[in-house]
CSV table of C-alpha atoms in Angstrom, one decimal:
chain,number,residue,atom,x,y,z
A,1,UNK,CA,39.7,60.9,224.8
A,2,UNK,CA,35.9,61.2,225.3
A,3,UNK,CA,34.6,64.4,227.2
A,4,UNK,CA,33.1,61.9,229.4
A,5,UNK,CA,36.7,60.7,230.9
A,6,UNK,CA,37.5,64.1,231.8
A,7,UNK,CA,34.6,66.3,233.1
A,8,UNK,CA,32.7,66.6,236.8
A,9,UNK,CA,30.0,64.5,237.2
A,10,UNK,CA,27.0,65.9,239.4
A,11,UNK,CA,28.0,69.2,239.0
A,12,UNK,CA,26.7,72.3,241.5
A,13,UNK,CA,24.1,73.7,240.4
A,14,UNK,CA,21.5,76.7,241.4
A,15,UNK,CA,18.1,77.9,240.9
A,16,UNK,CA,17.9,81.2,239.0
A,17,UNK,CA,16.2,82.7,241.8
A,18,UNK,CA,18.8,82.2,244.5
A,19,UNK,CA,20.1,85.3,245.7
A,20,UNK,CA,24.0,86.3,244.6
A,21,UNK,CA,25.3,85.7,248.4
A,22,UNK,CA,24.1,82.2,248.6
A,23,UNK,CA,25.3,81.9,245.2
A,24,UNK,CA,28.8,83.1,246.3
A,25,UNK,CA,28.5,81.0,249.7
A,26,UNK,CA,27.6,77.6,247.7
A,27,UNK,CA,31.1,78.5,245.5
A,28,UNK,CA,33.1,79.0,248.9
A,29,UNK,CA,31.7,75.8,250.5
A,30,UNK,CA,32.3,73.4,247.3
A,31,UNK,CA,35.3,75.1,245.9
A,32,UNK,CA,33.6,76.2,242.7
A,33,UNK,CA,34.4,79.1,240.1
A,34,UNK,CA,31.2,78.3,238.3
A,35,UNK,CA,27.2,76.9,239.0
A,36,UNK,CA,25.0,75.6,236.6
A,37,UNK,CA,21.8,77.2,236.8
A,38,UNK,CA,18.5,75.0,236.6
A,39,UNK,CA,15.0,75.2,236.7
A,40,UNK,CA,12.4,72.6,236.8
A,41,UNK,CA,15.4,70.0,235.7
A,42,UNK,CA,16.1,72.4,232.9
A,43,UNK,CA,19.5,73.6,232.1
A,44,UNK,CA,18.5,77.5,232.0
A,45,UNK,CA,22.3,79.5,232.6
A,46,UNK,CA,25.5,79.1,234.0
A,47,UNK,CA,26.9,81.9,236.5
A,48,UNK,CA,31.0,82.4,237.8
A,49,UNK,CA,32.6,84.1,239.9
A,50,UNK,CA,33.1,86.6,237.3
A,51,UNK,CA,29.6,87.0,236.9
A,52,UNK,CA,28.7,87.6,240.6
A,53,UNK,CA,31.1,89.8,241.0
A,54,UNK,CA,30.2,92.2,237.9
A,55,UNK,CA,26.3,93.1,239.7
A,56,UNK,CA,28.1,92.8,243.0
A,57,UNK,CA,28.8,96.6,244.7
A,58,UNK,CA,32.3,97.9,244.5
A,59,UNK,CA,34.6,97.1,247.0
A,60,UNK,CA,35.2,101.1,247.0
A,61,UNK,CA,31.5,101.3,248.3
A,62,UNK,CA,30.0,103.8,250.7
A,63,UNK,CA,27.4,101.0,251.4
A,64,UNK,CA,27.5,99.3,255.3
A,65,UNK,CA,28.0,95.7,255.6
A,66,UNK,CA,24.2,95.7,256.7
A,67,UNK,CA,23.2,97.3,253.5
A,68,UNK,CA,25.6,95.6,251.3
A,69,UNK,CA,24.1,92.4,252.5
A,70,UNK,CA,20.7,93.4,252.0
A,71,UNK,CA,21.5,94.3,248.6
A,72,UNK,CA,23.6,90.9,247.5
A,73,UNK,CA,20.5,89.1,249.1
A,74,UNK,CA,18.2,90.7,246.6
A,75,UNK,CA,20.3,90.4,243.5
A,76,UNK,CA,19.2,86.8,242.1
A,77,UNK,CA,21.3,84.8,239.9
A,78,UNK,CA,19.4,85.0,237.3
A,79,UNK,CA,20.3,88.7,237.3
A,80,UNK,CA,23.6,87.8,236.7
A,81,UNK,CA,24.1,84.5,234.9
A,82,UNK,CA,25.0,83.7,231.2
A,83,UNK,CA,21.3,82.4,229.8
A,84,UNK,CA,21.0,79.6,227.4
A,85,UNK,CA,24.7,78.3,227.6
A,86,UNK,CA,26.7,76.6,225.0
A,87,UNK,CA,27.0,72.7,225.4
A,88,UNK,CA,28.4,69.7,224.7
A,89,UNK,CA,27.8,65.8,224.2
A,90,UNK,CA,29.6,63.7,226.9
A,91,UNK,CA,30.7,61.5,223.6
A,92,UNK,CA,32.2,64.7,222.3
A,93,UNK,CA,36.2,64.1,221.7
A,94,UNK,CA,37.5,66.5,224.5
A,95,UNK,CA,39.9,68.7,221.5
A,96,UNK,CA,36.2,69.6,220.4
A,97,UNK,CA,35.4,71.1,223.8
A,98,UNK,CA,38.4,72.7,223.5
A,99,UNK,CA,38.1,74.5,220.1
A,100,UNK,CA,34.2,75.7,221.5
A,101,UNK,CA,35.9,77.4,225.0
A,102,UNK,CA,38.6,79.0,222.6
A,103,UNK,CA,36.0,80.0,219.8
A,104,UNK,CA,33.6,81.2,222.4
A,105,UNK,CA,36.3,82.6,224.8
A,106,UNK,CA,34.4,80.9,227.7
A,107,UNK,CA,35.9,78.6,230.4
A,108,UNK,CA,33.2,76.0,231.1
A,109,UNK,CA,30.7,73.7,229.2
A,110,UNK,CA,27.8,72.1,230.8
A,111,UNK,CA,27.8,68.0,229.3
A,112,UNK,CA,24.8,66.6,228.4
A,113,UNK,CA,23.4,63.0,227.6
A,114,UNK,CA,20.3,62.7,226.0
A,115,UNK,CA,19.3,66.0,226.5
A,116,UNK,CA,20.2,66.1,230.8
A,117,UNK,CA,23.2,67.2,232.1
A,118,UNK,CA,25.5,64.8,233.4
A,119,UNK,CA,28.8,66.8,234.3
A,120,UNK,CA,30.5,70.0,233.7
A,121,UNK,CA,34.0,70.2,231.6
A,122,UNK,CA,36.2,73.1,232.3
A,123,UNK,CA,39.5,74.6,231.0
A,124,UNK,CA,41.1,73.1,233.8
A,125,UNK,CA,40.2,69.2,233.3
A,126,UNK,CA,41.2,69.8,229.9
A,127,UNK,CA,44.4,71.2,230.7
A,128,UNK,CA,45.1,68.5,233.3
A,129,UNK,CA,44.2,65.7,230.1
A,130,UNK,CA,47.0,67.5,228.4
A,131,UNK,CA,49.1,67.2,231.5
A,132,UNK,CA,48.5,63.6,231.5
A,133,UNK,CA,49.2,62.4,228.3
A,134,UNK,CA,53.1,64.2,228.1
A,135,UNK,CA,53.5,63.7,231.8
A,136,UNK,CA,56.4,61.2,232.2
A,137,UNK,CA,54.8,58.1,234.7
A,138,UNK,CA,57.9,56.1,234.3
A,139,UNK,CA,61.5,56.6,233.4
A,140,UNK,CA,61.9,56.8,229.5
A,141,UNK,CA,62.6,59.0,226.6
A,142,UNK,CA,60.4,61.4,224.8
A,143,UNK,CA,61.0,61.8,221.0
A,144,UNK,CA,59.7,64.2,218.3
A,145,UNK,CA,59.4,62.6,215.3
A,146,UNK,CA,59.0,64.4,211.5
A,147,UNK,CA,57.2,61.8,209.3
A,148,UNK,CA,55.8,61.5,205.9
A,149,UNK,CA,51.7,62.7,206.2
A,150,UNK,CA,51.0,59.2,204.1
A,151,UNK,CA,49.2,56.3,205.1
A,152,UNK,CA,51.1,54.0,207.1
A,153,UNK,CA,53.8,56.1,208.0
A,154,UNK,CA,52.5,56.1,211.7
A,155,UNK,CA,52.0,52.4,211.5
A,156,UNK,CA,55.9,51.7,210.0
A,157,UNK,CA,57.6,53.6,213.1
A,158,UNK,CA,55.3,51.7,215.8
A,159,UNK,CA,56.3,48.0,213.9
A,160,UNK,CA,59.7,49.1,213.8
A,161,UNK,CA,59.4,50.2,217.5
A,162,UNK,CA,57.1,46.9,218.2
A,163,UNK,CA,59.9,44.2,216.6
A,164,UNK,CA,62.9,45.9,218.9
A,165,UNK,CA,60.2,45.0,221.4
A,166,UNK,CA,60.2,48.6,223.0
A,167,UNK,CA,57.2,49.9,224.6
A,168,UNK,CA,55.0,53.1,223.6
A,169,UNK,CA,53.5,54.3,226.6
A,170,UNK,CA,51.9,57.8,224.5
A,171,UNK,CA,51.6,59.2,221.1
A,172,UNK,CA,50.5,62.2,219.8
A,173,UNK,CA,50.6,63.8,216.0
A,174,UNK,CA,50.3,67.3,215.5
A,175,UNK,CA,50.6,68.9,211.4
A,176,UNK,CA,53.4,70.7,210.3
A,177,UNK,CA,52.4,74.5,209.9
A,178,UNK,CA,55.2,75.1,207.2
A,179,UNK,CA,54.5,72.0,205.1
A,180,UNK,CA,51.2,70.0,205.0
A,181,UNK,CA,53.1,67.1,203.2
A,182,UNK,CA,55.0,66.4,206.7
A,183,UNK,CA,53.6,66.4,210.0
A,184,UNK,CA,55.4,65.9,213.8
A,185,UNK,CA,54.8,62.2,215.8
A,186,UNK,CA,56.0,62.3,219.5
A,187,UNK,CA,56.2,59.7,221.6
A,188,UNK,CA,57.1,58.2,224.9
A,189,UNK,CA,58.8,55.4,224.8
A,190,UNK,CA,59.9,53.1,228.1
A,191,UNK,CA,63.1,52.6,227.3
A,192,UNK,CA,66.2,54.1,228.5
A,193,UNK,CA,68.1,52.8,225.6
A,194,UNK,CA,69.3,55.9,223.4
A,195,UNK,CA,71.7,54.7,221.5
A,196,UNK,CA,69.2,52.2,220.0
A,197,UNK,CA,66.6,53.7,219.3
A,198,UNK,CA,68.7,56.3,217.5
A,199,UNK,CA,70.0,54.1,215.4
A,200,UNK,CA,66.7,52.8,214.9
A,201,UNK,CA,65.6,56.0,213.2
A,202,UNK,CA,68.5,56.6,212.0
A,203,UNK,CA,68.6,53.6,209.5
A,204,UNK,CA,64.8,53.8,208.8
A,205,UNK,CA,65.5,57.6,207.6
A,206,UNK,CA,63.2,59.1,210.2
A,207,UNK,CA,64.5,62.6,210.9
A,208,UNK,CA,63.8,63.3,214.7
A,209,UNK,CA,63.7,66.8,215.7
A,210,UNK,CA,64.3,66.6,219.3
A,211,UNK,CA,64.6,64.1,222.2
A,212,UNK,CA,64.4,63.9,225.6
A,213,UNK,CA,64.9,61.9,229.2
A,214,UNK,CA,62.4,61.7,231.3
């Protein structure tokens, strides 16, 4: 999964000198936690909510609503937004996008293609991607697998799988953190059949770990 499929196209985006309430009333109107922030075509920052809210005036303030308008109107975002932000290609796999949000504790990437932004990915799409791929769409079951980390392993259980003429609808492989010579396959099958596709694994020797209806 490309981070193409999963991010915003035409994100919102800002000039630097726009002041922190228009900033704040752009997010209101589109439902936003985050702007890009560009200049002359030019990717420059990225500001949040967060950000706005860390050079906005306490809620606790003394200030009048007169003077704390005054003052949002002459705080720019630039005065508050992250410069230079971390990006990523729109052919990126989407786990990569992932591991630079975690890395970088940040929630957002701007996506680029050759060199201009074309969307914005988000913790959020990403979770949703997750969502998506273990999210039952039909009636089946959902089995965890532990197989052999050799070459054709995957392949064997999906013939095996193939020739009783049952259905994969997802499958996903994650590495054993005890032992790097096994790993964990789990897939969702469209079938309602238990009883044969235990026996399945049963008489291939393929140990399964847990199993589920959907």
């Amino acid at each position: 999964m490309l981070v193409r499929m999963r991010m915003t196209k035409n994100p919102i985006f800002v000039s630097p000198n726009v002041s922190i309430l228009e900033a704040w009333k752009i997010m209101q109107r589109f439902q936003v936690r985050r702007l890009l922030v560009m200049e002359k075509d030019k990717l420059v920052g990225i500001v949040t909510e967060r950000d706005l809210r860390s050079v906005s005036p306490s809620q606790a303030t003394s200030l009048s609503i007169f003077e704390l308008n005054y003052l949002l109107e002459k705080l720019k975002v630039k005065d508050a937004m992250t410069p230079n932000p971390i990006t990523i290609d729109a052919d990126a796999p989407i786990e990569e996008a992932a591991v630079i949000m975690r890395e970088n504790k940040i929630s957002a990437l701007p996506v680029l293609e050759k060199k201009e932004v074309v969307g914005i990915i988000t913790e959020t799409d990403i979770f949703k991607a997750f969502i998506d791929m273990f999210s039952p769409q039909e009636r089946g079951l959902r089995y965890t697998l532990r197989i052999k980390n050799t070459p054709g392993e995957i392949a064997r259980i999906v013939n095996l799988l193939a020739e009783q003429g049952i259905n994969i609808l997802s499958l996903v492989t994650f590495p054993s953190e005890e032992d790097s010579n096994y790993g964990f396959l789990v897939l969702r099958l469209q079938t309602e059949d238990l009883i044969t596709i235990n026996e399945l694994f049963r008489k291939n020797n393929i140990p399964v770990e847990h199993i589920r209806k959907f």
